[in-house]
């Protein structure tokens, strides 16, 4: 099995990583920041995560999603500045966010630290 670092090196280009750094300061501006669309889509992204867990037999379609997600361990989505990771952590999932962009990793850490309900419950790595 490949390590996280090997997967990143194999699948992400340095130019792709750098293009998001200038947006980091406004990442959590949900009204008119550069990622407001991603924030708006987050509920749909959560639905896609749940649908994927159901289609891979990790969850049953009739189970209450919020209760079931708390039993998911070592869930490792792409960090993307913490938008999806925070939503999963609020549902009590054990989440490790991965992002090769140091600026976005710092933005995610700073934003998570402002929230008591998930502070210390997410692991973030580059």
Coordinates of N, CA and C in Angstrom, one line a residue:
X1 N 0.9 -1.2 0.0 CA 0.0 0.0 0.0 C 0.9 1.2 0.0
X2 N 0.5 2.2 -0.8 CA 1.3 3.4 -0.9 C 1.1 4.3 0.3
X3 N 2.1 5.1 0.7 CA 1.9 6.0 1.8 C 1.2 7.3 1.2
X4 N 0.7 8.1 2.1 CA 0.1 9.3 1.7 C 1.0 10.2 0.9
X5 N 2.3 10.3 1.3 CA 3.3 11.1 0.6 C 3.5 10.6 -0.8
X6 N 3.5 9.3 -1.0 CA 3.7 8.7 -2.3 C 2.5 9.0 -3.2
X7 N 1.3 8.9 -2.6 CA 0.1 9.2 -3.4 C 0.1 10.7 -3.8
X8 N 0.5 11.6 -2.9 CA 0.5 13.0 -3.3 C 1.5 13.3 -4.4
X9 N 2.7 12.7 -4.3 CA 3.7 12.9 -5.3 C 3.3 12.4 -6.6
X10 N 2.6 11.3 -6.6 CA 2.1 10.7 -7.9 C 1.0 11.4 -8.5
X11 N 0.1 12.0 -7.7 CA -1.1 12.6 -8.3 C -1.3 14.1 -8.3
X12 N -0.4 14.8 -7.7 CA -0.5 16.3 -7.6 C 0.7 17.0 -8.2
X13 N 0.4 18.0 -9.0 CA 1.6 18.7 -9.6 C 1.9 19.9 -8.7
X14 N 3.2 20.3 -8.6 CA 3.5 21.5 -7.8 C 2.8 22.8 -8.2
X15 N 2.6 22.9 -9.5 CA 1.9 24.1 -10.0 C 0.4 24.2 -9.5
X16 N -0.2 23.0 -9.5 CA -1.6 22.9 -8.9 C -1.6 23.3 -7.5
X17 N -0.6 22.8 -6.7 CA -0.5 23.1 -5.3 C -0.4 24.6 -5.1
X18 N 0.5 25.3 -5.8 CA 0.8 26.7 -5.6 C -0.4 27.6 -6.0
X19 N -1.2 27.2 -7.0 CA -2.2 28.1 -7.5 C -3.3 28.5 -6.4
X20 N -3.4 27.7 -5.3 CA -4.4 28.0 -4.3 C -3.8 28.9 -3.2
X21 N -2.5 29.0 -3.0 CA -1.9 29.8 -2.0 C -2.4 31.2 -1.9
X22 N -2.5 31.9 -3.0 CA -2.9 33.3 -2.9 C -4.4 33.5 -2.4
X23 N -5.2 32.4 -2.5 CA -6.6 32.5 -2.0 C -6.7 32.1 -0.5
X24 N -5.7 31.7 0.1 CA -5.8 31.2 1.5 C -6.4 32.2 2.5
X25 N -6.0 33.4 2.4 CA -6.5 34.4 3.4 C -8.0 34.6 3.3
X26 N -8.6 34.4 2.2 CA -10.0 34.6 2.0 C -10.8 33.2 1.9
X27 N -10.1 32.1 2.2 CA -10.7 30.8 2.0 C -12.0 30.6 2.7
X28 N -12.1 31.2 3.9 CA -13.3 31.0 4.7 C -14.3 32.1 4.6
X29 N -14.1 33.0 3.6 CA -15.1 34.0 3.3 C -16.2 33.3 2.5
X30 N -17.3 32.9 3.2 CA -18.3 32.1 2.6 C -19.3 32.9 1.7
X31 N -19.2 34.3 1.8 CA -20.2 35.1 1.1 C -19.7 35.4 -0.3
X32 N -18.4 35.9 -0.4 CA -17.9 36.3 -1.7 C -16.4 36.0 -1.9
X33 N -15.9 35.1 -1.1 CA -14.5 34.7 -1.2 C -14.3 33.8 -2.4
X34 N -13.1 33.4 -2.7 CA -12.8 32.6 -3.9 C -13.3 31.2 -3.8
X35 N -13.7 30.8 -2.6 CA -14.2 29.4 -2.5 C -15.7 29.4 -2.0
X36 N -16.4 30.5 -2.2 CA -17.8 30.5 -1.8 C -18.6 29.4 -2.4
X37 N -18.3 29.0 -3.7 CA -19.1 28.0 -4.3 C -18.8 26.6 -3.6
X38 N -17.6 26.4 -3.3 CA -17.2 25.1 -2.6 C -18.0 25.1 -1.2
X39 N -18.1 26.2 -0.5 CA -18.8 26.2 0.7 C -20.3 26.0 0.4
X40 N -20.8 26.6 -0.6 CA -22.2 26.3 -1.0 C -22.5 24.9 -1.3
X41 N -21.5 24.2 -1.9 CA -21.7 22.8 -2.4 C -21.4 21.8 -1.2
X42 N -21.0 22.3 -0.1 CA -20.6 21.3 0.9 C -21.6 20.3 1.4
X43 N -22.9 20.7 1.5 CA -23.9 19.7 1.8 C -24.0 18.6 0.8
X44 N -23.9 19.0 -0.5 CA -23.9 18.0 -1.6 C -22.7 17.1 -1.5
X45 N -21.5 17.7 -1.1 CA -20.3 16.9 -1.0 C -20.5 15.9 0.2
X46 N -21.1 16.3 1.3 CA -21.4 15.4 2.3 C -22.3 14.2 1.9
X47 N -23.3 14.6 1.1 CA -24.2 13.6 0.5 C -23.4 12.6 -0.4
X48 N -22.5 13.1 -1.1 CA -21.7 12.2 -2.0 C -20.8 11.3 -1.1
X49 N -20.3 11.8 0.0 CA -19.5 10.9 0.9 C -20.4 9.8 1.4
X50 N -21.6 10.2 1.9 CA -22.5 9.2 2.4 C -22.9 8.2 1.3
X51 N -23.2 8.7 0.2 CA -23.6 7.8 -0.9 C -22.5 6.8 -1.3
X52 N -21.3 7.3 -1.2 CA -20.1 6.4 -1.5 C -20.0 5.3 -0.4
X53 N -20.2 5.7 0.9 CA -20.1 4.8 2.0 C -21.2 3.7 1.9
X54 N -22.4 4.1 1.4 CA -23.5 3.2 1.2 C -23.2 2.3 0.1
X55 N -22.7 2.8 -1.1 CA -22.5 1.9 -2.2 C -21.3 1.0 -2.0
X56 N -20.5 1.3 -1.0 CA -19.4 0.4 -0.7 C -19.7 -0.5 0.5
X57 N -20.9 -0.5 0.9 CA -21.4 -1.3 2.0 C -20.8 -1.0 3.4
X58 N -20.4 0.3 3.6 CA -19.9 0.7 4.9 C -21.1 1.2 5.7
X59 N -22.1 1.7 5.1 CA -23.4 2.1 5.7 C -24.5 1.5 5.0
X60 N -25.6 1.4 5.7 CA -26.9 1.0 5.1 C -27.7 2.2 4.8
X61 N -28.5 2.2 3.7 CA -29.2 3.4 3.4 C -30.3 3.8 4.4
X62 N -30.7 2.9 5.2 CA -31.8 3.2 6.2 C -31.2 3.7 7.5
X63 N -29.9 3.6 7.7 CA -29.2 4.1 8.9 C -29.2 5.6 9.0
X64 N -29.3 6.1 10.2 CA -29.2 7.5 10.4 C -27.8 8.0 10.2
X65 N -27.5 8.8 9.3 CA -26.2 9.2 8.8 C -25.3 9.7 9.9
X66 N -25.9 10.7 10.7 CA -25.0 11.3 11.7 C -24.5 10.3 12.8
X67 N -25.4 9.3 13.1 CA -24.9 8.3 14.1 C -23.9 7.4 13.5
X68 N -24.1 7.0 12.2 CA -23.2 6.1 11.6 C -21.8 6.7 11.3
X69 N -21.8 7.9 10.9 CA -20.5 8.6 10.5 C -19.6 8.6 11.7
X70 N -20.1 8.7 12.9 CA -19.3 8.7 14.1 C -18.5 7.4 14.3
X71 N -18.9 6.4 13.7 CA -18.2 5.1 13.8 C -17.2 4.9 12.7
X72 N -17.1 5.8 11.7 CA -16.1 5.7 10.7 C -14.8 6.2 11.3
X73 N -13.8 5.3 11.2 CA -12.5 5.6 11.7 C -11.4 5.8 10.6
X74 N -10.5 6.7 10.8 CA -9.4 7.0 9.9 C -9.9 7.4 8.5
X75 N -10.8 8.3 8.5 CA -11.4 8.8 7.2 C -10.4 9.9 6.8
X76 N -9.9 9.8 5.6 CA -8.8 10.7 5.1 C -9.2 11.4 3.8
X77 N -10.1 12.5 3.9 CA -10.4 13.2 2.7 C -9.3 14.3 2.4
X78 N -9.3 14.8 1.2 CA -8.5 15.9 0.8 C -8.9 17.1 1.6
X79 N -8.0 17.8 2.1 CA -8.3 18.9 3.1 C -9.0 20.1 2.5
X80 N -8.6 20.6 1.4 CA -9.2 21.8 0.7 C -9.5 22.9 1.7
X81 N -8.5 23.2 2.5 CA -8.7 24.3 3.5 C -9.6 24.0 4.7
X82 N -10.0 22.7 4.8 CA -10.8 22.3 5.9 C -12.3 22.3 5.8
X83 N -12.8 22.6 4.6 CA -14.3 22.8 4.5 C -15.0 21.5 4.7
X84 N -14.6 20.4 4.0 CA -15.3 19.1 4.2 C -14.9 18.5 5.5
X85 N -13.6 18.6 5.8 CA -13.1 18.0 7.1 C -13.9 18.5 8.3
X86 N -14.1 19.8 8.3 CA -14.8 20.4 9.5 C -16.3 19.8 9.5
X87 N -16.9 19.7 8.4 CA -18.3 19.2 8.4 C -18.3 17.8 8.8
X88 N -17.4 17.0 8.4 CA -17.3 15.6 8.9 C -17.0 15.5 10.4
X89 N -16.1 16.3 10.9 CA -15.8 16.4 12.3 C -17.0 16.8 13.1
X90 N -17.8 17.7 12.6 CA -19.0 18.1 13.4 C -20.0 17.0 13.5
X91 N -19.9 16.0 12.6 CA -20.7 14.8 12.6 C -20.1 13.7 13.5
X92 N -18.9 14.0 14.1 CA -18.2 13.1 15.0 C -17.4 12.1 14.3
X93 N -17.1 12.3 13.0 CA -16.2 11.4 12.3 C -14.8 11.6 12.8
X94 N -14.0 10.5 12.7 CA -12.5 10.6 13.0 C -11.9 11.0 11.7
X95 N -11.4 12.2 11.6 CA -11.0 12.7 10.3 C -9.5 13.1 10.3
X96 N -8.8 12.8 9.2 CA -7.5 13.3 9.0 C -7.5 14.0 7.6
X97 N -7.3 15.3 7.6 CA -7.3 16.0 6.4 C -5.9 16.1 5.8
X98 N -5.8 15.8 4.5 CA -4.5 15.8 3.8 C -4.5 17.0 2.8
X99 N -3.4 17.7 2.7 CA -3.3 18.8 1.7 C -1.8 19.1 1.6
X100 N -1.3 19.1 0.3 CA 0.1 19.4 0.1 C 0.4 20.9 0.1
X101 N -0.7 21.7 0.2 CA -0.5 23.2 0.3 C -0.4 23.7 1.7
X102 N 0.8 24.1 2.1 CA 1.0 24.6 3.5 C 0.1 25.7 3.9
X103 N -0.2 26.7 2.9 CA -1.0 27.8 3.3 C -2.4 27.4 3.6
X104 N -3.0 26.4 2.9 CA -4.3 25.9 3.1 C -4.3 25.1 4.4
X105 N -3.3 24.4 4.7 CA -3.2 23.6 5.9 C -3.2 24.6 7.1
X106 N -2.5 25.7 7.0 CA -2.5 26.7 8.1 C -3.9 27.3 8.3
X107 N -4.5 27.6 7.2 CA -5.9 28.2 7.2 C -6.8 27.2 7.9
X108 N -6.8 26.0 7.6 CA -7.6 25.0 8.2 C -7.4 24.9 9.7
X109 N -6.1 24.8 10.1 CA -5.8 24.7 11.5 C -6.3 25.9 12.3
X110 N -6.1 27.1 11.7 CA -6.6 28.3 12.4 C -8.1 28.3 12.5
X111 N -8.8 27.9 11.5 CA -10.3 27.9 11.5 C -10.8 26.9 12.5
X112 N -10.2 25.7 12.5 CA -10.6 24.7 13.4 C -10.4 25.1 14.9
X113 N -9.3 25.8 15.1 CA -9.0 26.2 16.5 C -10.0 27.2 17.1
X114 N -10.8 27.8 16.2 CA -11.8 28.8 16.7 C -13.1 28.1 17.1
X115 N -13.2 26.8 16.9 CA -14.4 26.0 17.1 C -14.3 25.0 18.2
X116 N -14.8 25.2 19.3 CA -14.7 24.3 20.5 C -15.2 22.9 20.2
X117 N -16.2 22.8 19.4 CA -16.8 21.4 19.2 C -16.0 20.5 18.4
X118 N -15.0 21.0 17.6 CA -14.2 20.1 16.8 C -12.7 20.3 17.1
X119 N -12.3 21.3 17.9 CA -10.9 21.6 18.2 C -10.3 20.3 18.8
X120 N -9.2 19.9 18.3 CA -8.5 18.7 18.8 C -9.1 17.4 18.3
X121 N -10.1 17.5 17.4 CA -10.7 16.2 16.9 C -10.4 15.9 15.4
X122 N -9.6 16.8 14.8 CA -9.2 16.6 13.4 C -7.7 16.6 13.4
X123 N -7.1 15.7 12.6 CA -5.7 15.7 12.3 C -5.5 16.2 10.9
X124 N -4.5 17.1 10.8 CA -4.3 17.7 9.5 C -2.8 17.5 9.1
X125 N -2.6 17.1 7.9 CA -1.2 16.8 7.4 C -1.0 17.3 6.0
X126 N 0.2 17.6 5.7 CA 0.6 17.9 4.3 C 1.4 16.8 3.8

